[in-house]
Amino acid sequence: MAIETTTQALPPAALHELKAWLRIDTAQEDTLLFAQIRAAVDMAGRFMGQPLLATDCAEEIPATTGWQRLSMGGVLSITAALNAADDSALPPSAWEMDIDLHGAGWVRLASLSVPEGAERIRILYRAGLARNWDTVPEAMRQGVIRYAAHLYATRDVADASPPAAVTAFWRPWKRVAL
């Protein structure tokens, strides 16, 4: 399965929150601090099993009529199905989609509607816990800021795993597969 993702850019508000936490008033290290926030956002998403911020995804799956689960959790919308060979859109009647109560996205081709010669289809969808930085739950945001601050403070240390205090903020949103 090949997945391509495009995550939205972090707003300046994220940087301001981190700088306030670290008590930094200058702009000298803004590039480094933004990198630390991006790393913290990525780690939070990996910890939870879904992107933190709404992310556009394109995923290739086999062209079959059985239900297939999309790889990313926290699916917000499934927008299109394309023939992966030529990126031509499949008509709405050719495929079905569902988003379950746990935010898992499911897709299947309708019976006998597999495009001729198509071995794979590309599904376009959007996934994430929050639509933007302002809608990230406060506890999750605090965990991201604290982890970014930890990365900044320990930037010369090889181990960059999140401290227990950070994962405690993130744990309520962790997706567990049974």
mmCIF file of C-alpha atoms in Angstrom:
data_model
loop_
_atom_site.group_PDB
_atom_site.id
_atom_site.type_symbol
_atom_site.label_atom_id
_atom_site.label_comp_id
_atom_site.label_asym_id
_atom_site.label_seq_id
_atom_site.Cartn_x
_atom_site.Cartn_y
_atom_site.Cartn_z
ATOM 1 C CA MET A 1 0.000 0.000 0.000
ATOM 2 C CA ALA A 2 1.398 3.345 -1.024
ATOM 3 C CA ILE A 3 0.180 6.388 0.905
ATOM 4 C CA GLU A 4 0.912 9.990 0.017
ATOM 5 C CA THR A 5 0.063 12.665 2.569
ATOM 6 C CA THR A 6 -0.042 16.446 2.636
ATOM 7 C CA THR A 7 -0.376 18.033 6.065
ATOM 8 C CA GLN A 8 -1.367 21.661 6.434
ATOM 9 C CA ALA A 9 1.245 24.151 7.565
ATOM 10 C CA LEU A 10 1.389 25.028 11.233
ATOM 11 C CA PRO A 11 0.180 28.555 11.999
ATOM 12 C CA PRO A 12 2.351 31.138 13.754
ATOM 13 C CA ALA A 13 0.191 30.620 16.873
ATOM 14 C CA ALA A 14 1.881 27.248 17.444
ATOM 15 C CA LEU A 15 5.294 28.898 17.437
ATOM 16 C CA HIS A 16 4.081 31.635 19.793
ATOM 17 C CA GLU A 17 2.778 29.015 22.246
ATOM 18 C CA LEU A 18 6.105 27.180 22.240
ATOM 19 C CA LYS A 19 8.111 30.396 22.624
ATOM 20 C CA ALA A 20 5.898 31.449 25.545
ATOM 21 C CA TRP A 21 6.424 28.050 27.194
ATOM 22 C CA LEU A 22 10.193 28.344 26.730
ATOM 23 C CA ARG A 23 10.218 32.055 27.629
ATOM 24 C CA ILE A 24 11.981 32.991 24.393
ATOM 25 C CA ASP A 25 11.446 36.551 23.152
ATOM 26 C CA THR A 26 13.744 36.664 20.110
ATOM 27 C CA ALA A 27 13.263 35.286 16.605
ATOM 28 C CA GLN A 28 16.792 33.850 16.347
ATOM 29 C CA GLU A 29 15.710 30.230 16.750
ATOM 30 C CA ASP A 30 12.288 30.319 15.090
ATOM 31 C CA THR A 31 13.340 27.900 12.323
ATOM 32 C CA LEU A 32 14.585 25.357 14.870
ATOM 33 C CA LEU A 33 11.505 25.807 17.050
ATOM 34 C CA PHE A 34 9.153 25.285 14.084
ATOM 35 C CA ALA A 35 11.061 22.081 13.275
ATOM 36 C CA GLN A 36 10.612 20.923 16.880
ATOM 37 C CA ILE A 37 6.864 21.607 16.719
ATOM 38 C CA ARG A 38 6.535 19.726 13.411
ATOM 39 C CA ALA A 39 8.399 16.772 14.942
ATOM 40 C CA ALA A 40 6.173 16.882 18.026
ATOM 41 C CA VAL A 41 3.014 16.999 15.878
ATOM 42 C CA ASP A 42 4.278 14.036 13.855
ATOM 43 C CA MET A 43 5.138 12.057 17.005
ATOM 44 C CA ALA A 44 1.735 12.817 18.539
ATOM 45 C CA GLY A 45 0.077 11.501 15.379
ATOM 46 C CA ARG A 46 2.160 8.326 15.447
ATOM 47 C CA PHE A 47 1.396 7.848 19.139
ATOM 48 C CA MET A 48 -2.361 8.250 18.555
ATOM 49 C CA GLY A 49 -2.510 6.199 15.359
ATOM 50 C CA GLN A 50 -3.932 9.083 13.340
ATOM 51 C CA PRO A 51 -2.665 12.443 12.129
ATOM 52 C CA LEU A 52 -3.023 15.243 14.667
ATOM 53 C CA LEU A 53 -3.993 17.830 12.048
ATOM 54 C CA ALA A 54 -6.250 17.244 9.065
ATOM 55 C CA THR A 55 -4.141 15.638 6.367
ATOM 56 C CA ASP A 56 -4.963 15.024 2.704
ATOM 57 C CA CYS A 57 -4.203 11.403 1.862
ATOM 58 C CA ALA A 58 -3.957 9.442 -1.370
ATOM 59 C CA GLU A 59 -3.750 5.691 -0.888
ATOM 60 C CA GLU A 60 -3.491 2.927 -3.462
ATOM 61 C CA ILE A 61 -5.389 -0.267 -2.728
ATOM 62 C CA PRO A 62 -6.169 -3.387 -4.774
ATOM 63 C CA ALA A 63 -9.133 -3.029 -7.140
ATOM 64 C CA THR A 64 -11.484 -5.570 -5.542
ATOM 65 C CA THR A 65 -15.119 -5.736 -4.529
ATOM 66 C CA GLY A 66 -14.407 -6.600 -0.875
ATOM 67 C CA TRP A 67 -14.383 -3.949 1.824
ATOM 68 C CA GLN A 68 -10.873 -2.591 2.477
ATOM 69 C CA ARG A 69 -9.842 -0.496 5.446
ATOM 70 C CA LEU A 70 -7.838 2.665 4.746
ATOM 71 C CA SER A 71 -4.493 2.870 6.537
ATOM 72 C CA MET A 72 -4.922 6.225 8.292
ATOM 73 C CA GLY A 73 -7.188 6.511 11.317
ATOM 74 C CA GLY A 74 -9.412 9.457 12.095
ATOM 75 C CA VAL A 75 -10.904 9.647 8.608
ATOM 76 C CA LEU A 76 -12.893 12.863 8.200
ATOM 77 C CA SER A 77 -14.014 12.414 4.593
ATOM 78 C CA ILE A 78 -13.474 10.178 1.565
ATOM 79 C CA THR A 79 -13.662 12.291 -1.561
ATOM 80 C CA ALA A 80 -12.750 10.262 -4.654
ATOM 81 C CA ALA A 81 -11.740 6.945 -6.151
ATOM 82 C CA LEU A 82 -9.408 6.959 -9.156
ATOM 83 C CA ASN A 83 -8.052 4.315 -11.498
ATOM 84 C CA ALA A 84 -4.421 4.217 -10.307
ATOM 85 C CA ALA A 85 -3.154 3.427 -13.818
ATOM 86 C CA ASP A 86 -4.268 6.735 -15.356
ATOM 87 C CA ASP A 87 -5.778 8.761 -12.453
ATOM 88 C CA SER A 88 -9.184 8.830 -14.151
ATOM 89 C CA ALA A 89 -12.062 9.298 -11.708
ATOM 90 C CA LEU A 90 -14.368 6.371 -11.082
ATOM 91 C CA PRO A 91 -18.060 7.284 -11.251
ATOM 92 C CA PRO A 92 -19.845 7.412 -7.873
ATOM 93 C CA SER A 93 -21.866 4.327 -8.809
ATOM 94 C CA ALA A 94 -18.658 2.291 -9.221
ATOM 95 C CA TRP A 95 -17.547 2.415 -5.595
ATOM 96 C CA GLU A 96 -18.836 2.626 -2.039
ATOM 97 C CA MET A 97 -17.336 4.122 1.086
ATOM 98 C CA ASP A 98 -18.044 4.186 4.803
ATOM 99 C CA ILE A 99 -16.544 5.838 7.873
ATOM 100 C CA ASP A 100 -17.248 3.837 11.020
ATOM 101 C CA LEU A 101 -17.806 5.115 14.562
ATOM 102 C CA HIS A 102 -14.087 4.766 15.329
ATOM 103 C CA GLY A 103 -13.018 6.957 12.387
ATOM 104 C CA ALA A 104 -11.833 4.080 10.195
ATOM 105 C CA GLY A 105 -12.442 4.580 6.466
ATOM 106 C CA TRP A 106 -13.666 1.662 4.370
ATOM 107 C CA VAL A 107 -13.881 1.423 0.566
ATOM 108 C CA ARG A 108 -14.977 -1.177 -1.956
ATOM 109 C CA LEU A 109 -15.779 -1.322 -5.628
ATOM 110 C CA ALA A 110 -19.362 -2.091 -6.576
ATOM 111 C CA SER A 111 -19.927 -5.527 -8.083
ATOM 112 C CA LEU A 112 -18.732 -5.909 -11.622
ATOM 113 C CA SER A 113 -17.493 -2.322 -11.764
ATOM 114 C CA VAL A 114 -13.773 -2.963 -11.601
ATOM 115 C CA PRO A 115 -12.314 -0.851 -14.413
ATOM 116 C CA GLU A 116 -10.940 -2.979 -17.227
ATOM 117 C CA GLY A 117 -7.242 -3.579 -16.721
ATOM 118 C CA ALA A 118 -7.196 -1.791 -13.366
ATOM 119 C CA GLU A 119 -5.301 -3.672 -10.722
ATOM 120 C CA ARG A 120 -5.241 -0.832 -8.203
ATOM 121 C CA ILE A 121 -7.371 2.160 -7.324
ATOM 122 C CA ARG A 122 -6.299 5.386 -5.626
ATOM 123 C CA ILE A 123 -8.521 6.664 -2.824
ATOM 124 C CA LEU A 124 -8.420 10.357 -1.910
ATOM 125 C CA TYR A 125 -9.425 11.178 1.639
ATOM 126 C CA ARG A 126 -8.825 13.488 4.590
ATOM 127 C CA ALA A 127 -7.867 12.233 8.055
ATOM 128 C CA GLY A 128 -6.908 13.800 11.376
ATOM 129 C CA LEU A 129 -7.927 14.485 14.951
ATOM 130 C CA ALA A 130 -8.467 18.217 14.407
ATOM 131 C CA ARG A 131 -9.233 20.302 11.350
ATOM 132 C CA ASN A 132 -6.597 22.915 12.300
ATOM 133 C CA TRP A 133 -4.305 23.976 15.172
ATOM 134 C CA ASP A 134 -7.053 26.037 16.842
ATOM 135 C CA THR A 135 -9.325 22.983 17.123
ATOM 136 C CA VAL A 136 -6.721 20.638 18.636
ATOM 137 C CA PRO A 137 -7.995 19.705 22.120
ATOM 138 C CA GLU A 138 -6.199 21.735 24.799
ATOM 139 C CA ALA A 139 -4.618 18.737 26.555
ATOM 140 C CA MET A 140 -3.305 17.393 23.249
ATOM 141 C CA ARG A 141 -1.895 20.815 22.386
ATOM 142 C CA GLN A 142 -0.198 21.045 25.775
ATOM 143 C CA GLY A 143 1.402 17.649 25.135
ATOM 144 C CA VAL A 144 2.677 18.800 21.735
ATOM 145 C CA ILE A 145 4.100 22.046 23.142
ATOM 146 C CA ARG A 146 5.738 20.224 26.062
ATOM 147 C CA TYR A 147 7.238 17.623 23.753
ATOM 148 C CA ALA A 148 8.538 20.305 21.376
ATOM 149 C CA ALA A 149 10.080 22.055 24.394
ATOM 150 C CA HIS A 150 11.625 18.744 25.474
ATOM 151 C CA LEU A 151 13.085 18.250 21.988
ATOM 152 C CA TYR A 152 14.499 21.770 22.102
ATOM 153 C CA ALA A 153 16.016 21.303 25.545
ATOM 154 C CA THR A 154 17.528 17.906 24.709
ATOM 155 C CA ARG A 155 18.476 18.579 21.081
ATOM 156 C CA ASP A 156 22.006 17.277 21.645
ATOM 157 C CA VAL A 157 20.830 13.993 23.231
ATOM 158 C CA ALA A 158 20.292 10.897 21.071
ATOM 159 C CA ASP A 159 17.110 9.671 22.845
ATOM 160 C CA ALA A 160 14.167 11.861 21.938
ATOM 161 C CA SER A 161 11.308 9.668 23.187
ATOM 162 C CA PRO A 162 8.404 11.574 24.733
ATOM 163 C CA PRO A 163 8.483 11.928 28.524
ATOM 164 C CA ALA A 164 5.718 10.227 30.513
ATOM 165 C CA ALA A 165 4.118 13.606 31.296
ATOM 166 C CA VAL A 166 3.695 14.220 27.558
ATOM 167 C CA THR A 167 2.225 10.806 26.757
ATOM 168 C CA ALA A 168 -0.180 11.281 29.666
ATOM 169 C CA PHE A 169 -1.621 14.255 27.765
ATOM 170 C CA TRP A 170 -1.866 12.208 24.548
ATOM 171 C CA ARG A 171 -3.127 8.882 25.940
ATOM 172 C CA PRO A 172 -6.895 9.687 25.874
ATOM 173 C CA TRP A 173 -6.719 9.997 22.063
ATOM 174 C CA LYS A 174 -4.598 6.885 21.424
ATOM 175 C CA ARG A 175 -6.266 4.460 19.028
ATOM 176 C CA VAL A 176 -5.886 0.877 20.089
ATOM 177 C CA ALA A 177 -6.478 -1.899 17.584
ATOM 178 C CA LEU A 178 -7.880 -5.103 19.044
#
